Amino acid sequence: KPVEQIKLPIAKEMELFETKFKDSMLSKIPLLNRITYYIVRRKGKQMRPMFVFLVAKMVSNGGFDERTYRGASVVELIHTATLVHDDVVDDSNRRRGFFSMNALWKNKIAVLVGDYLLSKGLLLSIDNEDFDLLKLISIAVREMSEGELLQIEKARKLDITEEVYFEIIRQKTATLIAACCGIGAASVGANNETVQQMRKFGEYIGIAFQIKDDLFDYTEDKIGKPTGIDIKEQKMTLPLIYTLNTCSPKEKSWLINSVKKHNTNKKRVKEVIAFVKQNGGLEYTTAKMHDYKNKALAILNNYPDSDYKNSLLQMIDYVVERKI
Ligand code: 2DE
Ligand code: MG
Ligand code: MG
Ligand code: MG
Ligand code: MG
């Protein structure tokens, strides 16, 4: 398992983190504890805490601080809050192969649980006077909210530009990974230049991560992941944006018509996917993803070799090569 391999140099930290993260959600309200119990059992790969720990260790040559644990808990709390809210916003019933919060408890409860997790994250920093970490995470919260709204405003427009697409994914996805890497560095007292460099590093990986996610919507369904969901939702992502910008006027109006009027017709969506592929939309998008991967690699080159750096290198590979 690639992720297990990557975790090796921080196995002890990840194990201790488990308990700390669980404790960070405790409440006096029984309903909340039932829900957070469900969250912990359905946890994801915990890539974001891994970024916090690996960056903290890489920039300080294995050094560590209790603040690093709090930084990891804060990012995982905020990440969980955003997913809970995202599934409400997207009206999505599934998350990580299980029922989403809103599917099980309805929107009302999901919105409030998201707010609770957000406040617990912010308070964890405030109570410990980790104001530098608090600032980094707060920037990410603001940008994610802006990114979601920018997506609502622009992603269904057929004349969306590549520039706007990249701004949406930078804000909605990359900014949180940027915060993880910045927080990792800041938690061990790295100077501002290093913190900013690590934020950039995280941003590049985050952009590559979302491009990969958007590519999944066009790639053959071999692993039980549905394709064509973004098209059905009329969400324009890079493969389609590129195709719209490079095909003939006649093909363009067919595409526009497909997305505008036939987006719920499965056969037509499959034809759109086939057309995008034939037009080189996936090669183009994959090349862009690799550009961002290489930008992230270039930053890592400034740091001396270590097990932590090695894990971060594997993490970058995992982001662009993963099958789910
Ligand atoms: C996932 O995008 C992006 C999530 C950011 C959500 C941010 C919100 C505002 P996708 P998937 C809702 C911030 C809220 C806070 C801090 C409580 O494309 O496929 O929907 O994972 O991704 O659903
Ligand atoms: Mg979503
Ligand atoms: Mg969403
Ligand atoms: Mg997606
Ligand atoms: Mg996704």
PDB file of C-alpha atoms and ligand atoms in Angstrom, residues 86 90 148 151, ligand 3:
ATOM      1  CA  ASP A  86     -19.534  20.241   0.754  1.00  0.00           C
ATOM      2  CA  ASP A  90     -23.438  19.353  -3.613  1.00  0.00           C
ATOM      3  CA  GLU A 148     -16.977  27.277  -3.704  1.00  0.00           C
ATOM      4  CA  GLN A 151     -17.414  27.665  -8.731  1.00  0.00           C
TER       5      GLN A 151
HETATM    6 MG    MG B   3     -18.240  20.658  -4.013  1.00  0.00          MG
END
